[in-house]
Short mmCIF file of C-alpha atoms and ligand atoms in Angstrom, two decimals:
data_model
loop_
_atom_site.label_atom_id
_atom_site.label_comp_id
_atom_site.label_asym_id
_atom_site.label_seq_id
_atom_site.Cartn_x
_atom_site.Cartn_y
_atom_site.Cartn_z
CA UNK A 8 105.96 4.85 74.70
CA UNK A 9 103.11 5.16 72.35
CA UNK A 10 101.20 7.97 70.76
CA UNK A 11 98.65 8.75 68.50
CA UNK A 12 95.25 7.32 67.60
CA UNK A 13 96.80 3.95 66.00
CA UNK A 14 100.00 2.73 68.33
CA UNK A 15 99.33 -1.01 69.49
CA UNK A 16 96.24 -1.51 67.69
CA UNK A 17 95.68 -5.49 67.18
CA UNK A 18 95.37 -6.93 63.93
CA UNK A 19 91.87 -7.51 64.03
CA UNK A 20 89.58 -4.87 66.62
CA UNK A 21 85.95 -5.06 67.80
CA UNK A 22 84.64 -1.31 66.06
CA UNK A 23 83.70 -0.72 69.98
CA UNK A 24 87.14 -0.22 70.58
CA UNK A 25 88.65 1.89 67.83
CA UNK A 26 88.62 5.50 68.16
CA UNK A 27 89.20 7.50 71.09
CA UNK A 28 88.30 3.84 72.82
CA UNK A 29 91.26 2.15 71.63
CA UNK A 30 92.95 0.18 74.51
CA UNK A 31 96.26 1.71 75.53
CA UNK A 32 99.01 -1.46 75.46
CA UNK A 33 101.59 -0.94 77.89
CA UNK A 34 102.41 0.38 81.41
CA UNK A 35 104.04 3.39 81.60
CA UNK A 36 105.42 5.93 84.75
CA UNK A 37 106.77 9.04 83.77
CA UNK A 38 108.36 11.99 86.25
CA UNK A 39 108.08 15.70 86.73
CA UNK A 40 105.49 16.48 83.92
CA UNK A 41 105.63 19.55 81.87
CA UNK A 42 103.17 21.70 82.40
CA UNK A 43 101.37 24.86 80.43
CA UNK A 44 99.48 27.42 83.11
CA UNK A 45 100.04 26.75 87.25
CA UNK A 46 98.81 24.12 88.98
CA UNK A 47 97.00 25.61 92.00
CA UNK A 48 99.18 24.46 94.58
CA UNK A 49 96.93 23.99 97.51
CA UNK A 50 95.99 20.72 95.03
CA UNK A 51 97.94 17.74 97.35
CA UNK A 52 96.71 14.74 96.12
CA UNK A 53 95.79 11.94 93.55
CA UNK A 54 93.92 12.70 90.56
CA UNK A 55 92.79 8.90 89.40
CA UNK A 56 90.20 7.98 86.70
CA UNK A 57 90.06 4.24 85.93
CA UNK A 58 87.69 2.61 82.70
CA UNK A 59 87.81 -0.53 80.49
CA UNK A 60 90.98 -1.00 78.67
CA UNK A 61 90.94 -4.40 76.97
CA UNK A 62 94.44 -6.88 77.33
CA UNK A 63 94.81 -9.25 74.79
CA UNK A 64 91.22 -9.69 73.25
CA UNK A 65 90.60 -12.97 72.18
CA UNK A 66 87.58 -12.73 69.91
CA UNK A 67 87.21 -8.97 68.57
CA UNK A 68 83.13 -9.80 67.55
CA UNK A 69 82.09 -11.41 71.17
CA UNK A 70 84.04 -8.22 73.41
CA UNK A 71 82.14 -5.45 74.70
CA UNK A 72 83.70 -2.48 75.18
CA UNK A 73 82.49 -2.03 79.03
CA UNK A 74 84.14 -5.69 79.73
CA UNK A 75 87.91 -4.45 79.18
CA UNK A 76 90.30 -5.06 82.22
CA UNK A 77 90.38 -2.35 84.45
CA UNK A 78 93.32 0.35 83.98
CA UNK A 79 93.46 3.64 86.13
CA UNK A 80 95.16 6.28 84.72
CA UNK A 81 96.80 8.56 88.03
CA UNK A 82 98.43 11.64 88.31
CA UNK A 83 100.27 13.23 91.34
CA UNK A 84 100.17 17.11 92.32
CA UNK A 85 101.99 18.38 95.01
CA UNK A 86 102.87 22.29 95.59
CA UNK A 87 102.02 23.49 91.90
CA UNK A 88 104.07 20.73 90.73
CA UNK A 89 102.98 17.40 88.70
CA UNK A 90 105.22 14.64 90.18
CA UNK A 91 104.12 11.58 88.16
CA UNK A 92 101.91 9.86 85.90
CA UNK A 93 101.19 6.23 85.95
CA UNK A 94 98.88 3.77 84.29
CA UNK A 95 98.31 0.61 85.55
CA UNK A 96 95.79 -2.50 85.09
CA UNK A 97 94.29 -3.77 88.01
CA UNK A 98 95.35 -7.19 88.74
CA UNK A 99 92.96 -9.90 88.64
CA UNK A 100 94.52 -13.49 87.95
CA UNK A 101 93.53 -13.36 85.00
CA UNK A 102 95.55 -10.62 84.40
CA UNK A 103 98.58 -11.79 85.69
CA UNK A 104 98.07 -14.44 83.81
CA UNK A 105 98.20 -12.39 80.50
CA UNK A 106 101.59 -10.30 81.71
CA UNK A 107 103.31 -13.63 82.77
CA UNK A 108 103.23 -12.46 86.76
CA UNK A 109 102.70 -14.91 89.38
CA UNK A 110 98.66 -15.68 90.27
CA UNK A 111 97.66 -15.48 93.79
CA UNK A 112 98.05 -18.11 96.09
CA UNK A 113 94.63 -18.56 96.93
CA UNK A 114 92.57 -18.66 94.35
CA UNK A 115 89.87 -16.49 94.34
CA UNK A 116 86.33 -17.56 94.41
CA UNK A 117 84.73 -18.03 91.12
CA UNK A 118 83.05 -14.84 90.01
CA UNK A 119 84.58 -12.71 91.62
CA UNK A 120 87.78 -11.96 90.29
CA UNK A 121 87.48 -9.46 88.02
CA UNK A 122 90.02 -6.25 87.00
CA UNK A 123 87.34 -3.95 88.14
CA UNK A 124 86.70 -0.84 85.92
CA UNK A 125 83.90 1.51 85.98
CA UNK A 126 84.66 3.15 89.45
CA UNK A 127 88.29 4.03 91.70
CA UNK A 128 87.16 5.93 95.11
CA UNK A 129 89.14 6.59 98.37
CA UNK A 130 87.12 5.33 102.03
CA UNK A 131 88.37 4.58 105.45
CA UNK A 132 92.13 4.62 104.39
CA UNK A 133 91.79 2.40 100.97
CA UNK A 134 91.77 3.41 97.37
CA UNK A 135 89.02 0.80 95.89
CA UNK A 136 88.44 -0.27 92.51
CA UNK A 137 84.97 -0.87 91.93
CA UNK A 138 82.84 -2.94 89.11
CA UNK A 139 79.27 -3.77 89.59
CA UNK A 140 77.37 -6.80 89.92
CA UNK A 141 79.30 -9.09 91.62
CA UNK A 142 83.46 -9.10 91.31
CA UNK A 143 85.34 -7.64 94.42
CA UNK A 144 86.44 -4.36 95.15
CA UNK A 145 90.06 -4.45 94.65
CA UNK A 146 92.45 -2.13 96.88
CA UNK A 147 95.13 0.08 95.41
CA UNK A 148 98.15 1.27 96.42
CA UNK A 149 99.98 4.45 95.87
CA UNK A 150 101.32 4.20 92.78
CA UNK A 151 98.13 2.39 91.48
CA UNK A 152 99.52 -1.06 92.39
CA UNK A 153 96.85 -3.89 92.99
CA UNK A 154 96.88 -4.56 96.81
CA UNK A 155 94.35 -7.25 96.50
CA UNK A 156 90.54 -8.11 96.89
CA UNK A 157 89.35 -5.63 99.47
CA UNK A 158 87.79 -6.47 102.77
CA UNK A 159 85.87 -3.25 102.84
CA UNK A 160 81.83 -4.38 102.16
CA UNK A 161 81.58 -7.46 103.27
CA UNK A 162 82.75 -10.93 101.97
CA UNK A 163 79.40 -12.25 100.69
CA UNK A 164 79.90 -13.40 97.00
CA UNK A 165 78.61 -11.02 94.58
CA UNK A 166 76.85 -8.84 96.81
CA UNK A 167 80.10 -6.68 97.67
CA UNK A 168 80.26 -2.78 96.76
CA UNK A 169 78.75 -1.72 93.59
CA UNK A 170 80.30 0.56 91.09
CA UNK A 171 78.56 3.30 92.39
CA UNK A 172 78.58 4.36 96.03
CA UNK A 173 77.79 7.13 97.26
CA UNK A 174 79.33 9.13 100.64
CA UNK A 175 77.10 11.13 102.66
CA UNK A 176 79.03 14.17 103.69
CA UNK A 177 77.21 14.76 106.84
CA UNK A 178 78.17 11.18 108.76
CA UNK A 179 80.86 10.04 106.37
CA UNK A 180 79.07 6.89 105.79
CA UNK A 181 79.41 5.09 102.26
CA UNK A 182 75.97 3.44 101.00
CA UNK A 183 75.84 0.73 98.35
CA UNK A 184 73.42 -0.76 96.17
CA UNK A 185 74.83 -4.07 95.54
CA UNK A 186 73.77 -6.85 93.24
CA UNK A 187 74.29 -9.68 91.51
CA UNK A 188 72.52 -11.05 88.05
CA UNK A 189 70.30 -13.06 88.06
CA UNK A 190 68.98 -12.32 91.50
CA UNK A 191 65.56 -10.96 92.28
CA UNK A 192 67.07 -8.10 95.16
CA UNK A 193 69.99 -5.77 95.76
CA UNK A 194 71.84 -5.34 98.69
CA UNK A 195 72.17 -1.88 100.44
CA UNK A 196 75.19 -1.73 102.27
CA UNK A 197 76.66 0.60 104.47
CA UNK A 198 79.84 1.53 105.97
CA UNK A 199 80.66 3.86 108.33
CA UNK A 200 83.66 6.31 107.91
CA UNK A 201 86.16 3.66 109.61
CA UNK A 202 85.02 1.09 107.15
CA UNK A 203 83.17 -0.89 109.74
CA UNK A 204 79.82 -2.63 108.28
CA UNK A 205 77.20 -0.99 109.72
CA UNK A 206 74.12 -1.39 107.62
CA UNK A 207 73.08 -4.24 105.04
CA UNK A 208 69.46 -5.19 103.92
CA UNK A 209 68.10 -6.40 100.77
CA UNK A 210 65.62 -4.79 99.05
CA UNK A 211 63.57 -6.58 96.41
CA UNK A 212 64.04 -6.22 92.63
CA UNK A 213 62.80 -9.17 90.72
CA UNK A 214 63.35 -9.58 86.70
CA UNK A 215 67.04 -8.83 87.45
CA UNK A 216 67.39 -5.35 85.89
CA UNK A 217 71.13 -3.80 85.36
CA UNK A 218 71.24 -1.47 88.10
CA UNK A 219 74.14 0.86 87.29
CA UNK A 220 73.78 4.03 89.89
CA UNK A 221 71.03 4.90 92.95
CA UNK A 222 70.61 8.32 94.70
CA UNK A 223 70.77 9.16 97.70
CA UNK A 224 69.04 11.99 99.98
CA UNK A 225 68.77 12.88 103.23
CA UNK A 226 66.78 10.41 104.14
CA UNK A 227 66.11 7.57 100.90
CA UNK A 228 67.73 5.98 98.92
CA UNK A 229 66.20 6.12 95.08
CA UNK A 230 66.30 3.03 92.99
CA UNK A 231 66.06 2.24 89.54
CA UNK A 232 64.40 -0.32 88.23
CA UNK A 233 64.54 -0.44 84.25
CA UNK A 234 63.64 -2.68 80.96
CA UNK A 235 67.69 -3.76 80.43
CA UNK A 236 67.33 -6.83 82.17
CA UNK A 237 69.49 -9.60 82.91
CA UNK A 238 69.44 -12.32 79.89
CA UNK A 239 72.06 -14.53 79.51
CA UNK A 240 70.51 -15.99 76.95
CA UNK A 241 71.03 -13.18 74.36
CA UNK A 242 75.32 -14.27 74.36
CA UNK A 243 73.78 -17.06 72.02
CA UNK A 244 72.14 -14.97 70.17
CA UNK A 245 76.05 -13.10 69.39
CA UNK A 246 75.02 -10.61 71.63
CA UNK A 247 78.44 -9.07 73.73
CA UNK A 248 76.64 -9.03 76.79
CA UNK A 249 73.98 -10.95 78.55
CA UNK A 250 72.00 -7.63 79.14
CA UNK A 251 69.15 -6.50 76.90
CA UNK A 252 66.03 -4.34 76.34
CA UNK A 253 62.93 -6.39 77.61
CA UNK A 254 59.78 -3.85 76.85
CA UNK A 255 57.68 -6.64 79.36
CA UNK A 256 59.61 -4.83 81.92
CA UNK A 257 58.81 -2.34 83.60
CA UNK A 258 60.09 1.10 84.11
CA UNK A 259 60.09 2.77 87.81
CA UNK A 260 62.08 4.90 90.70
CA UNK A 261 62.00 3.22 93.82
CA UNK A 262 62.26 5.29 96.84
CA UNK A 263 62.90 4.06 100.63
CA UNK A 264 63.86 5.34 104.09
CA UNK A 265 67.67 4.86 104.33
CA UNK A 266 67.36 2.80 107.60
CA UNK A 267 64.11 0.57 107.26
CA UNK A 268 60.79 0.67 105.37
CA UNK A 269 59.38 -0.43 101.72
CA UNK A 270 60.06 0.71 98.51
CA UNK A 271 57.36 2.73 96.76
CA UNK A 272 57.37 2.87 93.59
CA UNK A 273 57.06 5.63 90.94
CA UNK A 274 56.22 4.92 86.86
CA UNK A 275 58.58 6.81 84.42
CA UNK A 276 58.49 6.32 80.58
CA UNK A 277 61.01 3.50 79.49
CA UNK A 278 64.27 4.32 79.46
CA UNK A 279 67.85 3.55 80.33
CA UNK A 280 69.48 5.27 83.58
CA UNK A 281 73.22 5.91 83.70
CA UNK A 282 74.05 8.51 86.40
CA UNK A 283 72.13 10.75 88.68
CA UNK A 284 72.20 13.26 91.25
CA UNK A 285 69.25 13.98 94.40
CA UNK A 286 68.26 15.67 97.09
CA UNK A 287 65.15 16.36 98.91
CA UNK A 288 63.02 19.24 100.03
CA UNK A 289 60.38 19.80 101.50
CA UNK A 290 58.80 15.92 101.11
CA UNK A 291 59.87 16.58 97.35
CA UNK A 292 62.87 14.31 95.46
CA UNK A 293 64.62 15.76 92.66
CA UNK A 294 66.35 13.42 91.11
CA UNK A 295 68.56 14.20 88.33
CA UNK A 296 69.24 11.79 85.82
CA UNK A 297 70.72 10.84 82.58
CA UNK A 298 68.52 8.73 80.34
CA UNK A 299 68.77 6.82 76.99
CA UNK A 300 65.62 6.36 75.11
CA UNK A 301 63.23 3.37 75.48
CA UNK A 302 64.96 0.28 73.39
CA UNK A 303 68.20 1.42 74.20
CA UNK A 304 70.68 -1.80 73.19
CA UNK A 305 73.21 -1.91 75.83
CA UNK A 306 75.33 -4.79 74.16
CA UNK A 307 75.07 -2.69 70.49
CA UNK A 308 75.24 0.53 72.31
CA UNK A 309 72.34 1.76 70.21
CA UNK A 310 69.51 3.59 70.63
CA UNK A 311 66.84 5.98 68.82
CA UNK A 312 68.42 9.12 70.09
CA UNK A 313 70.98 9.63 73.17
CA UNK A 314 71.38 10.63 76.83
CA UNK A 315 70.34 13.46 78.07
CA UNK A 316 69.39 15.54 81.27
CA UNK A 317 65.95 14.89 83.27
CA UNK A 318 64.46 15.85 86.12
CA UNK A 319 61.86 13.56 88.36
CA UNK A 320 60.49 15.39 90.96
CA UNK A 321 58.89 13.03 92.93
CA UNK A 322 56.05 14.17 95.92
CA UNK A 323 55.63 11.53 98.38
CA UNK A 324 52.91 12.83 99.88
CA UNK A 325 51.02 12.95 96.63
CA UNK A 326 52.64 10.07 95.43
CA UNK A 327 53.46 11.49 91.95
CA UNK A 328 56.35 11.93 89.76
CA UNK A 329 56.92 15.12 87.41
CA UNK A 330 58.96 14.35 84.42
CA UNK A 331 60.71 16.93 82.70
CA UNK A 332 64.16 17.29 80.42
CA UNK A 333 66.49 19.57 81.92
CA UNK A 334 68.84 19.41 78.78
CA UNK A 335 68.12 18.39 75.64
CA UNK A 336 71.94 17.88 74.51
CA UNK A 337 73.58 14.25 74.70
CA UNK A 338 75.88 14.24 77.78
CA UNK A 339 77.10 11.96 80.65
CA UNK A 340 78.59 11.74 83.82
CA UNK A 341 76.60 14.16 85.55
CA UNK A 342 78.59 14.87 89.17
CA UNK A 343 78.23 17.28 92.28
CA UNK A 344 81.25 18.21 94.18
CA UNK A 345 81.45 15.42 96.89
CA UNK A 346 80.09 17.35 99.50
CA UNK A 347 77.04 18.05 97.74
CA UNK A 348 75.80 14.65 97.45
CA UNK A 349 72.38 14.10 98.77
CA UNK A 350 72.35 17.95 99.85
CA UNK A 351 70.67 20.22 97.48
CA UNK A 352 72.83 21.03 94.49
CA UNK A 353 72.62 23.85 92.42
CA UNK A 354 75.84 23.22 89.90
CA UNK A 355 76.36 19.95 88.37
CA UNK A 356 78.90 19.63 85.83
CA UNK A 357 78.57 16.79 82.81
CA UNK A 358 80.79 15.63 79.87
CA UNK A 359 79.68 16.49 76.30
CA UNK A 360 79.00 12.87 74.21
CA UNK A 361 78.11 13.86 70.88
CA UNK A 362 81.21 12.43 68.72
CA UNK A 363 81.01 9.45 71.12
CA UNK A 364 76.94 9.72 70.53
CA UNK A 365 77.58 9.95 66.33
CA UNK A 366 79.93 7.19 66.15
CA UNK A 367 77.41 4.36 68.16
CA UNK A 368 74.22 5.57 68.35
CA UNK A 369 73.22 6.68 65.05
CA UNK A 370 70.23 8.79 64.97
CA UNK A 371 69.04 10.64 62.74
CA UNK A 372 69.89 14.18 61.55
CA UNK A 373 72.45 16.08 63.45
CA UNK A 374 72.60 16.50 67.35
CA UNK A 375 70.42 19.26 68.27
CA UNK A 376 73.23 22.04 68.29
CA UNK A 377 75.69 20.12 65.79
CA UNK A 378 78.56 22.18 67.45
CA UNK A 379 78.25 20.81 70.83
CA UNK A 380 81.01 18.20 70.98
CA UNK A 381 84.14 17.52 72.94
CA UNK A 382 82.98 19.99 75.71
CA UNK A 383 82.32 20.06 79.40
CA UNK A 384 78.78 21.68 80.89
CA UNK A 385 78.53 23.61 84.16
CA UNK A 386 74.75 23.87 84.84
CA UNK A 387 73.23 25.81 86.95
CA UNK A 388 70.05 24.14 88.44
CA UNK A 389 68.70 27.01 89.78
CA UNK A 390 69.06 29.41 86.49
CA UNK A 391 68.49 27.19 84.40
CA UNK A 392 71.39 27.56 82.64
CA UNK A 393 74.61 26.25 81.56
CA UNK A 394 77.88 27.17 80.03
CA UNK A 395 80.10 25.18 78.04
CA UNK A 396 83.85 24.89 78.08
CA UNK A 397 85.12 23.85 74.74
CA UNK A 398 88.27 22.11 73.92
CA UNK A 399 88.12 21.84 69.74
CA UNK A 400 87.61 19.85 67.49
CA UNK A 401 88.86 16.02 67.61
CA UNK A 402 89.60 16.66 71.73
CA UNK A 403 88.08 13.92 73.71
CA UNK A 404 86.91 14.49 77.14
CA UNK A 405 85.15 12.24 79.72
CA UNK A 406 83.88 12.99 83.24
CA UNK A 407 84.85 15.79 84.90
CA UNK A 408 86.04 15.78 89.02
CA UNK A 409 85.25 18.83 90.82
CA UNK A 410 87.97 19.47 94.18
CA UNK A 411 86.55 22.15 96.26
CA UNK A 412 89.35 25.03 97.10
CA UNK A 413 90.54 25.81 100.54
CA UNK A 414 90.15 23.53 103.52
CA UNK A 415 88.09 20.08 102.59
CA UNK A 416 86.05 18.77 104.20
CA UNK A 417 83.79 21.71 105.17
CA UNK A 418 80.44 21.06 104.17
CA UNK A 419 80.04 24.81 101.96
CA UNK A 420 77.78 27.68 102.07
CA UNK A 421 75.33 27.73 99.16
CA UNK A 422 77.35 29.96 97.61
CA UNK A 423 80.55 28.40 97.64
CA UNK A 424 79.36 25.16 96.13
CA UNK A 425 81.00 26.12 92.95
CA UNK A 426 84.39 27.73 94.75
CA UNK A 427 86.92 25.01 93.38
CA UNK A 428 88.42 23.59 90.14
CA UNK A 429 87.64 20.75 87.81
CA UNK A 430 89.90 18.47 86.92
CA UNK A 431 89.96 15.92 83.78
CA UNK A 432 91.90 14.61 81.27
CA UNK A 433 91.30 15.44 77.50
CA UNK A 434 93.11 14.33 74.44
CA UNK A 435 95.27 16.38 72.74
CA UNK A 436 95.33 16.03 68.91
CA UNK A 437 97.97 18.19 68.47
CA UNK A 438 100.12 16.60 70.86
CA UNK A 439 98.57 12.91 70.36
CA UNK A 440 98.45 12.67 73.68
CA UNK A 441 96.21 13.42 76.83
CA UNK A 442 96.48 16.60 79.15
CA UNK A 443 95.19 16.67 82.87
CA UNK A 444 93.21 19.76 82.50
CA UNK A 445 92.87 21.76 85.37
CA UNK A 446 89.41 24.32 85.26
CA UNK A 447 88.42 27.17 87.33
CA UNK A 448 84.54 25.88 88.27
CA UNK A 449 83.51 29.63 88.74
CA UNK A 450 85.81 30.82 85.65
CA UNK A 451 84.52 27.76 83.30
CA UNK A 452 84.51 29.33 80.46
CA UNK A 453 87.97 30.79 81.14
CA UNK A 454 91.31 29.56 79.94
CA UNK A 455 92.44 26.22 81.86
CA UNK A 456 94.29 27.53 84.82
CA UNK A 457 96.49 24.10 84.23
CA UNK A 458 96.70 21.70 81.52
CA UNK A 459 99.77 18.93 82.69
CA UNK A 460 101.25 17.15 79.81
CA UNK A 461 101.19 13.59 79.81
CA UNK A 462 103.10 11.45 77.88
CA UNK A 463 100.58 9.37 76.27
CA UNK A 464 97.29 8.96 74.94
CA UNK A 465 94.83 7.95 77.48
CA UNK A 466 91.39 6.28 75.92
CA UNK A 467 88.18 7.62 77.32
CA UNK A 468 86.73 5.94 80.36
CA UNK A 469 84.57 5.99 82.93
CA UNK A 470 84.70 7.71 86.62
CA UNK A 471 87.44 8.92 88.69
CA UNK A 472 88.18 10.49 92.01
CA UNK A 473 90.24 13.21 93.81
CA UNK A 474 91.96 11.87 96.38
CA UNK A 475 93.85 14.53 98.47
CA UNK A 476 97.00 13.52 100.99
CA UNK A 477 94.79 14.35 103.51
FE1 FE2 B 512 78.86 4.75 85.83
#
């Protein structure tokens, strides 16, 4: 068992991973958790959150913190009670290879084996891992185990799921924006709520842009096509990742019918996009988005400033798009409850960067309100507001989950979209060690109805699920 900020640290660390970064370095399950409040008991299910948590790095100076193996971090509820917590890597060979397990007997094909990390969603029955641009979805079991390379998307190499999908809540189909580096398209996919491939077209997107997330609406898809661009050149120029800034590139939202039709395309200042959330109204897209300024350094993570909250409402009959920042306060992870996704959303409920922000993107002067750190944000969209739940000072917190109460999957009246809980974990300083945090959505600012005590430090990551039994 480990705890604290320092346990397991190598020798010798890339400064990408120190922190509240640090790779975890073993595997542990632990039973019956303590907990401090109730956990509402109507919560059956999975709570699973998976992001980048390096095994045996070779060369500290040439890792990138986004390429650590895959580990999701699970916990169990059932009946107000917290049955288990487990961490687990995701198995690729390679990281069998590392914890002296037997490899696969076939070999899988080159490219694609990769401990995915940036995603872990439930569809059709299977718990998939997810990494973009090119490595295969992995299935996981129960109790987090690696199944295997998933047969859910599609078996062409490279162009399988992407990290981010995205699951209509009216037909239960899954879309994907698929792609691989180096190509000049991406690949929307869709599967219908059985799994079955129903949908897959390419769309074009030539100078090979990193496309992290897309939108969907009712009825487009919104693309991103921005100046971090595919160049695998810049690993010889000590560069940790063959993405960079190219300002030759340009910087536009795509939009297209979900079932046929071309892209047109929309302008925007340069940026980065990380996450988003849409909808449509009316012939207008609002697309909400998280954006890091123009020159943003992906490998370096390093930029003049930080994320923060935009909205591009977009007017296809006029053909125009209306910039405008929503919140000027470095966050990420923007999310909708599940059912919300391409419907109109009026809550949407981000993570708080600014101690991540301070450490690797140093800008100058303080963050606009230098007291905004280690918090989550409800915002409501149609106020234009937001609230802040705190958790104090040296706390780390990453993306937030939102479960709807009652009954899923009911598609909610307006003003039930908020009617649930959020659930995350957060680092305890005073324990050294994370808590599964359990909020009231419409009591944010209110004492965590739950926090379950885990026995171990859990680094920040990237995006998680709620996966209920049923
Ligand atoms: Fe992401």
């Amino acid at each position: 068992m480990d705890a604290g900020h320092h346990e397991g640290r190598p020798d010798a660390v890339a400064t990408d991973i120190e922190g509240h970064l640090t790779p975890v370095t073993e595997e542990v399950t632990a039973f019956d958790l303590p907990v401090s409040g109730r956990v509402p008991a109507e919560l059956n299910g999975r709570y699973l959150r998976i992001g980048p948590n390096a095994l045996g790095i070779e060369d500290p100076a040439a890792h990138h913190w986004m390429h650590g193996e895959g580990m999701i971090h699970g916990v169990r509820l059932r009946d107000g009670r917290a049955e288990w917590y487990r961490n687990r890597w995701v198995r690729s060979d390679a990281v069998r290879a590392k914890l002296g397990e037997p490899l696969r007997r076939v070999r899988p094909a080159h490219g694609t084996d990769f401990a995915c990390n940036t995603h872990i969603i439930g569809h059709a029955g299977h718990v998939l891992a997810l990494t973009e641009g090119g490595a295969s979805p992995q299935d996981i079991g129960h109790e987090l185990q690696t199944l295997g390379p998933s047969p859910l998307g599609g078996s062409a190499p490279g162009f399988t799921l992407a990290a981010h999908t995205k699951l209509d809540p009216r037909t239960g189909q899954l879309h994907s924006l698929g792609y691989l580096a180096g190509h000049a398209s991406v690949r929307h996919t869709v599967l219908d709520p059985d799994g079955a491939l129903v949908g897959v077209r390419d769309l074009p997107m030539p100078g090979s842009p990193m496309v992290h997330d897309f939108a969907l609406t009712e009825a487009h898809l919104v693309l991103y096509d921005v100046p971090v661009t595919y160049q695998p050149e810049a690993l010889g120029r000590g560069a940790t990742m063959p993405f960079a800034w190219d300002p030759r590139h340009p910087a536009r939202v795509g939009v297209v019918p979900r079932g046929s039709g071309d892209v047109r395309w929309f302008e925007v200042t340069p940026c980065f996009v990380s996450h988003t959330l849409a909808y449509e109204e009316n012939g207008l897209l609002v697309v909400d988005v998280v954006t890091l300024p123009d020159g943003f350094d992906i490998a370096a993570m390093r930029a003049d400033g930080y994320g923060a909250l935009d909205r591009w409402t977009i007017d296809l009959r006029a053909g125009t798009l209306h910039e405008q920042r929503l919140d000027d306060r470095p966050q990420e992870f923007p999310r909708v409850g599940e059912s919300m996704v391409s419907r109109r959303h009026r809550y949407g409920y981000s993570a708080a960067t600014a101690a991540l922000y301070r450490r690797y993107v140093p800008f100058e002067g303080p963050p606009p309100d230098a007291a905004f750190d280690n918090a989550l944000i409800k915002h409501d969209l149609l106020r234009g507001t937001s609230e802040l739940h705190r958790f104090g000072r040296d706390a780390a917190v990453g993306e937030a989950v939102f479960v709807p109460a009652g009954a899923p999957p009911a598609l909610p009246a307006a003003d039930g979209e908020d009617d649930g809980y959020l659930l995350a974990y957060v680092h305890s300083p005073e324990r050294g060690a994370a808590d599964l945090v359990i909020l009231s959505a419409q009591d944010f600012t209110g004492a965590p109805l739950a926090r379950v005590h885990l026995p171990r430090r859990i680094p920040l990551g990237l995006h998680g699920s709620w996966l209920p039994d049923s």
